[in-house]
Amino acid sequence: MKNTIKKYIWLFELIGAALILALSIIVVTNSSIISLIIGLIFLFLGFFRIKPLIKTTDDKLLKWLYAIEILIEMIIGGCLVLVSFVEEGN
């Protein structure tokens, strides 16, 4: 498995470079979309961090702190998404 990933690492780098290039073109043409993209990334990563952090953490205090941190991150992501829709509405 490791050899397969090492063998095709150039493909992953090419796909990453293409995504960055496409995002930069989108941002140049429509700058209000950047807050939508960042907000969606915050929400996406927040959802995927909930289960692993709570499962692997043994201390109750840390579980609460992690949950609060994830909640704040997701609220900020939601606010960014809302701001992008309000800006498009104007």
Short mmCIF file of N, CA and C in Angstrom, two decimals:
data_model
loop_
_atom_site.label_atom_id
_atom_site.label_comp_id
_atom_site.label_asym_id
_atom_site.label_seq_id
_atom_site.Cartn_x
_atom_site.Cartn_y
_atom_site.Cartn_z
N MET A 1 0.83 -1.20 0.00
CA MET A 1 0.00 0.00 0.00
C MET A 1 0.87 1.25 0.00
N LYS A 2 1.92 1.24 0.83
CA LYS A 2 2.79 2.42 0.89
C LYS A 2 3.49 2.64 -0.43
N ASN A 3 3.90 1.56 -1.07
CA ASN A 3 4.58 1.70 -2.35
C ASN A 3 3.65 2.26 -3.42
N THR A 4 2.37 1.88 -3.36
CA THR A 4 1.40 2.40 -4.31
C THR A 4 1.23 3.90 -4.15
N ILE A 5 1.14 4.34 -2.91
CA ILE A 5 0.99 5.78 -2.66
C ILE A 5 2.24 6.52 -3.10
N LYS A 6 3.41 5.98 -2.77
CA LYS A 6 4.66 6.63 -3.18
C LYS A 6 4.80 6.65 -4.69
N LYS A 7 4.27 5.62 -5.34
CA LYS A 7 4.38 5.52 -6.79
C LYS A 7 3.55 6.59 -7.49
N TYR A 8 2.41 6.93 -6.91
CA TYR A 8 1.50 7.89 -7.54
C TYR A 8 1.42 9.21 -6.80
N ILE A 9 2.42 9.56 -6.02
CA ILE A 9 2.42 10.83 -5.29
C ILE A 9 2.39 12.01 -6.25
N TRP A 10 2.97 11.85 -7.42
CA TRP A 10 2.95 12.92 -8.41
C TRP A 10 1.52 13.23 -8.85
N LEU A 11 0.67 12.21 -8.89
CA LEU A 11 -0.71 12.42 -9.28
C LEU A 11 -1.46 13.23 -8.23
N PHE A 12 -1.22 12.91 -6.94
CA PHE A 12 -1.85 13.67 -5.87
C PHE A 12 -1.38 15.12 -5.88
N GLU A 13 -0.11 15.33 -6.14
CA GLU A 13 0.42 16.69 -6.22
C GLU A 13 -0.18 17.45 -7.41
N LEU A 14 -0.35 16.77 -8.52
CA LEU A 14 -0.95 17.39 -9.71
C LEU A 14 -2.40 17.77 -9.45
N ILE A 15 -3.15 16.90 -8.82
CA ILE A 15 -4.54 17.19 -8.49
C ILE A 15 -4.62 18.36 -7.51
N GLY A 16 -3.76 18.38 -6.51
CA GLY A 16 -3.73 19.48 -5.55
C GLY A 16 -3.39 20.80 -6.22
N ALA A 17 -2.43 20.79 -7.11
CA ALA A 17 -2.05 22.01 -7.83
C ALA A 17 -3.20 22.49 -8.72
N ALA A 18 -3.90 21.56 -9.35
CA ALA A 18 -5.04 21.94 -10.20
C ALA A 18 -6.16 22.55 -9.35
N LEU A 19 -6.41 21.98 -8.18
CA LEU A 19 -7.45 22.52 -7.31
C LEU A 19 -7.08 23.92 -6.82
N ILE A 20 -5.82 24.13 -6.46
CA ILE A 20 -5.38 25.45 -6.02
C ILE A 20 -5.49 26.46 -7.16
N LEU A 21 -5.11 26.06 -8.35
CA LEU A 21 -5.21 26.95 -9.51
C LEU A 21 -6.67 27.29 -9.81
N ALA A 22 -7.54 26.31 -9.75
CA ALA A 22 -8.96 26.56 -10.00
C ALA A 22 -9.55 27.48 -8.94
N LEU A 23 -9.19 27.26 -7.68
CA LEU A 23 -9.69 28.12 -6.61
C LEU A 23 -9.19 29.55 -6.77
N SER A 24 -7.93 29.70 -7.16
CA SER A 24 -7.40 31.06 -7.34
C SER A 24 -8.10 31.78 -8.49
N ILE A 25 -8.44 31.07 -9.55
CA ILE A 25 -9.16 31.69 -10.66
C ILE A 25 -10.56 32.10 -10.22
N ILE A 26 -11.21 31.24 -9.44
CA ILE A 26 -12.56 31.55 -8.94
C ILE A 26 -12.52 32.76 -8.02
N VAL A 27 -11.52 32.83 -7.16
CA VAL A 27 -11.41 33.95 -6.22
C VAL A 27 -11.17 35.26 -6.96
N VAL A 28 -10.36 35.22 -8.01
CA VAL A 28 -10.09 36.44 -8.78
C VAL A 28 -11.36 36.92 -9.48
N THR A 29 -12.14 36.00 -10.01
CA THR A 29 -13.34 36.41 -10.74
C THR A 29 -14.50 36.74 -9.82
N ASN A 30 -14.61 36.04 -8.69
CA ASN A 30 -15.73 36.26 -7.77
C ASN A 30 -15.20 36.17 -6.34
N SER A 31 -14.84 37.30 -5.76
CA SER A 31 -14.17 37.29 -4.46
C SER A 31 -15.10 36.99 -3.29
N SER A 32 -16.41 37.08 -3.48
CA SER A 32 -17.33 36.80 -2.37
C SER A 32 -17.46 35.31 -2.09
N ILE A 33 -16.99 34.49 -3.00
CA ILE A 33 -17.13 33.05 -2.81
C ILE A 33 -16.12 32.49 -1.81
N ILE A 34 -15.08 33.25 -1.52
CA ILE A 34 -14.04 32.76 -0.60
C ILE A 34 -14.59 32.55 0.80
N SER A 35 -15.47 33.43 1.27
CA SER A 35 -16.05 33.23 2.60
C SER A 35 -16.95 32.00 2.62
N LEU A 36 -17.62 31.71 1.53
CA LEU A 36 -18.44 30.49 1.45
C LEU A 36 -17.56 29.25 1.51
N ILE A 37 -16.48 29.24 0.77
CA ILE A 37 -15.60 28.08 0.74
C ILE A 37 -14.96 27.85 2.11
N ILE A 38 -14.47 28.90 2.73
CA ILE A 38 -13.83 28.75 4.05
C ILE A 38 -14.86 28.34 5.10
N GLY A 39 -16.06 28.88 5.04
CA GLY A 39 -17.11 28.49 5.97
C GLY A 39 -17.48 27.02 5.81
N LEU A 40 -17.59 26.56 4.58
CA LEU A 40 -17.90 25.15 4.35
C LEU A 40 -16.77 24.24 4.82
N ILE A 41 -15.54 24.68 4.66
CA ILE A 41 -14.40 23.89 5.15
C ILE A 41 -14.45 23.80 6.67
N PHE A 42 -14.75 24.91 7.34
CA PHE A 42 -14.88 24.88 8.81
C PHE A 42 -15.97 23.91 9.25
N LEU A 43 -17.12 23.97 8.59
CA LEU A 43 -18.22 23.08 8.94
C LEU A 43 -17.86 21.62 8.67
N PHE A 44 -17.27 21.36 7.52
CA PHE A 44 -16.88 20.00 7.13
C PHE A 44 -15.87 19.41 8.11
N LEU A 45 -14.83 20.17 8.42
CA LEU A 45 -13.82 19.67 9.35
C LEU A 45 -14.36 19.56 10.77
N GLY A 46 -15.26 20.43 11.15
CA GLY A 46 -15.87 20.35 12.47
C GLY A 46 -16.68 19.08 12.64
N PHE A 47 -17.47 18.74 11.62
CA PHE A 47 -18.25 17.51 11.70
C PHE A 47 -17.37 16.27 11.80
N PHE A 48 -16.27 16.27 11.06
CA PHE A 48 -15.41 15.10 11.06
C PHE A 48 -14.49 15.00 12.27
N ARG A 49 -14.37 16.07 13.05
CA ARG A 49 -13.52 16.04 14.25
C ARG A 49 -14.27 15.61 15.50
N ILE A 50 -15.59 15.65 15.48
CA ILE A 50 -16.36 15.38 16.70
C ILE A 50 -16.12 13.97 17.21
N LYS A 51 -16.39 12.98 16.40
CA LYS A 51 -16.33 11.59 16.86
C LYS A 51 -14.92 11.15 17.26
N PRO A 52 -13.87 11.39 16.46
CA PRO A 52 -12.54 10.93 16.86
C PRO A 52 -12.02 11.59 18.14
N LEU A 53 -12.27 12.88 18.30
CA LEU A 53 -11.77 13.57 19.49
C LEU A 53 -12.46 13.08 20.75
N ILE A 54 -13.74 12.86 20.69
CA ILE A 54 -14.46 12.41 21.88
C ILE A 54 -14.14 10.95 22.17
N LYS A 55 -13.94 10.13 21.14
CA LYS A 55 -13.61 8.72 21.36
C LYS A 55 -12.22 8.53 21.96
N THR A 56 -11.26 9.30 21.50
CA THR A 56 -9.88 9.07 21.91
C THR A 56 -9.47 9.81 23.17
N THR A 57 -10.31 10.74 23.63
CA THR A 57 -9.97 11.52 24.82
C THR A 57 -10.59 10.87 26.05
N ASP A 58 -9.75 10.65 27.08
CA ASP A 58 -10.23 10.00 28.30
C ASP A 58 -10.68 11.00 29.36
N ASP A 59 -10.07 12.15 29.42
CA ASP A 59 -10.37 13.15 30.44
C ASP A 59 -11.68 13.88 30.11
N LYS A 60 -12.58 13.97 31.09
CA LYS A 60 -13.87 14.62 30.87
C LYS A 60 -13.73 16.11 30.57
N LEU A 61 -12.81 16.77 31.28
CA LEU A 61 -12.61 18.19 31.05
C LEU A 61 -12.15 18.46 29.62
N LEU A 62 -11.21 17.64 29.15
CA LEU A 62 -10.74 17.82 27.78
C LEU A 62 -11.84 17.54 26.77
N LYS A 63 -12.69 16.57 27.05
CA LYS A 63 -13.80 16.29 26.14
C LYS A 63 -14.71 17.52 26.01
N TRP A 64 -15.00 18.16 27.14
CA TRP A 64 -15.83 19.36 27.11
C TRP A 64 -15.14 20.50 26.39
N LEU A 65 -13.84 20.67 26.63
CA LEU A 65 -13.10 21.74 25.95
C LEU A 65 -13.05 21.51 24.45
N TYR A 66 -12.81 20.27 24.05
CA TYR A 66 -12.80 19.95 22.61
C TYR A 66 -14.17 20.17 21.99
N ALA A 67 -15.21 19.77 22.71
CA ALA A 67 -16.57 19.96 22.20
C ALA A 67 -16.89 21.45 22.04
N ILE A 68 -16.49 22.26 23.00
CA ILE A 68 -16.71 23.71 22.91
C ILE A 68 -15.91 24.30 21.75
N GLU A 69 -14.67 23.86 21.59
CA GLU A 69 -13.84 24.35 20.49
C GLU A 69 -14.47 24.02 19.14
N ILE A 70 -14.93 22.78 18.99
CA ILE A 70 -15.55 22.36 17.73
C ILE A 70 -16.84 23.14 17.49
N LEU A 71 -17.61 23.36 18.54
CA LEU A 71 -18.85 24.12 18.42
C LEU A 71 -18.57 25.55 17.96
N ILE A 72 -17.56 26.18 18.54
CA ILE A 72 -17.19 27.54 18.13
C ILE A 72 -16.74 27.56 16.68
N GLU A 73 -15.94 26.57 16.29
CA GLU A 73 -15.47 26.49 14.92
C GLU A 73 -16.64 26.34 13.95
N MET A 74 -17.61 25.52 14.31
CA MET A 74 -18.76 25.31 13.44
C MET A 74 -19.67 26.54 13.40
N ILE A 75 -19.78 27.26 14.49
CA ILE A 75 -20.57 28.50 14.50
C ILE A 75 -19.91 29.54 13.59
N ILE A 76 -18.59 29.64 13.67
CA ILE A 76 -17.88 30.58 12.79
C ILE A 76 -18.06 30.18 11.33
N GLY A 77 -17.97 28.88 11.05
CA GLY A 77 -18.20 28.41 9.68
C GLY A 77 -19.60 28.73 9.19
N GLY A 78 -20.59 28.53 10.06
CA GLY A 78 -21.97 28.86 9.68
C GLY A 78 -22.15 30.35 9.45
N CYS A 79 -21.51 31.17 10.28
CA CYS A 79 -21.58 32.62 10.09
C CYS A 79 -20.94 33.03 8.77
N LEU A 80 -19.83 32.42 8.42
CA LEU A 80 -19.19 32.75 7.14
C LEU A 80 -20.07 32.36 5.96
N VAL A 81 -20.73 31.22 6.06
CA VAL A 81 -21.65 30.81 4.99
C VAL A 81 -22.80 31.79 4.88
N LEU A 82 -23.37 32.18 6.02
CA LEU A 82 -24.46 33.15 6.01
C LEU A 82 -24.03 34.50 5.44
N VAL A 83 -22.84 34.94 5.81
CA VAL A 83 -22.33 36.21 5.29
C VAL A 83 -22.17 36.15 3.77
N SER A 84 -21.71 35.04 3.27
CA SER A 84 -21.53 34.93 1.82
C SER A 84 -22.88 34.97 1.10
N PHE A 85 -23.92 34.37 1.69
CA PHE A 85 -25.24 34.44 1.05
C PHE A 85 -25.85 35.83 1.16
N VAL A 86 -25.61 36.52 2.25
CA VAL A 86 -26.12 37.88 2.40
C VAL A 86 -25.44 38.82 1.42
N GLU A 87 -24.13 38.65 1.23
CA GLU A 87 -23.40 39.49 0.28
C GLU A 87 -23.88 39.25 -1.15
N GLU A 88 -24.20 37.99 -1.48
CA GLU A 88 -24.68 37.69 -2.82
C GLU A 88 -26.08 38.26 -3.02
N GLY A 89 -26.87 38.33 -1.95
CA GLY A 89 -28.21 38.88 -2.05
C GLY A 89 -28.22 40.37 -2.34
N ASN A 90 -27.21 41.10 -1.89
CA ASN A 90 -27.13 42.54 -2.13
C ASN A 90 -26.65 42.73 -3.53
#
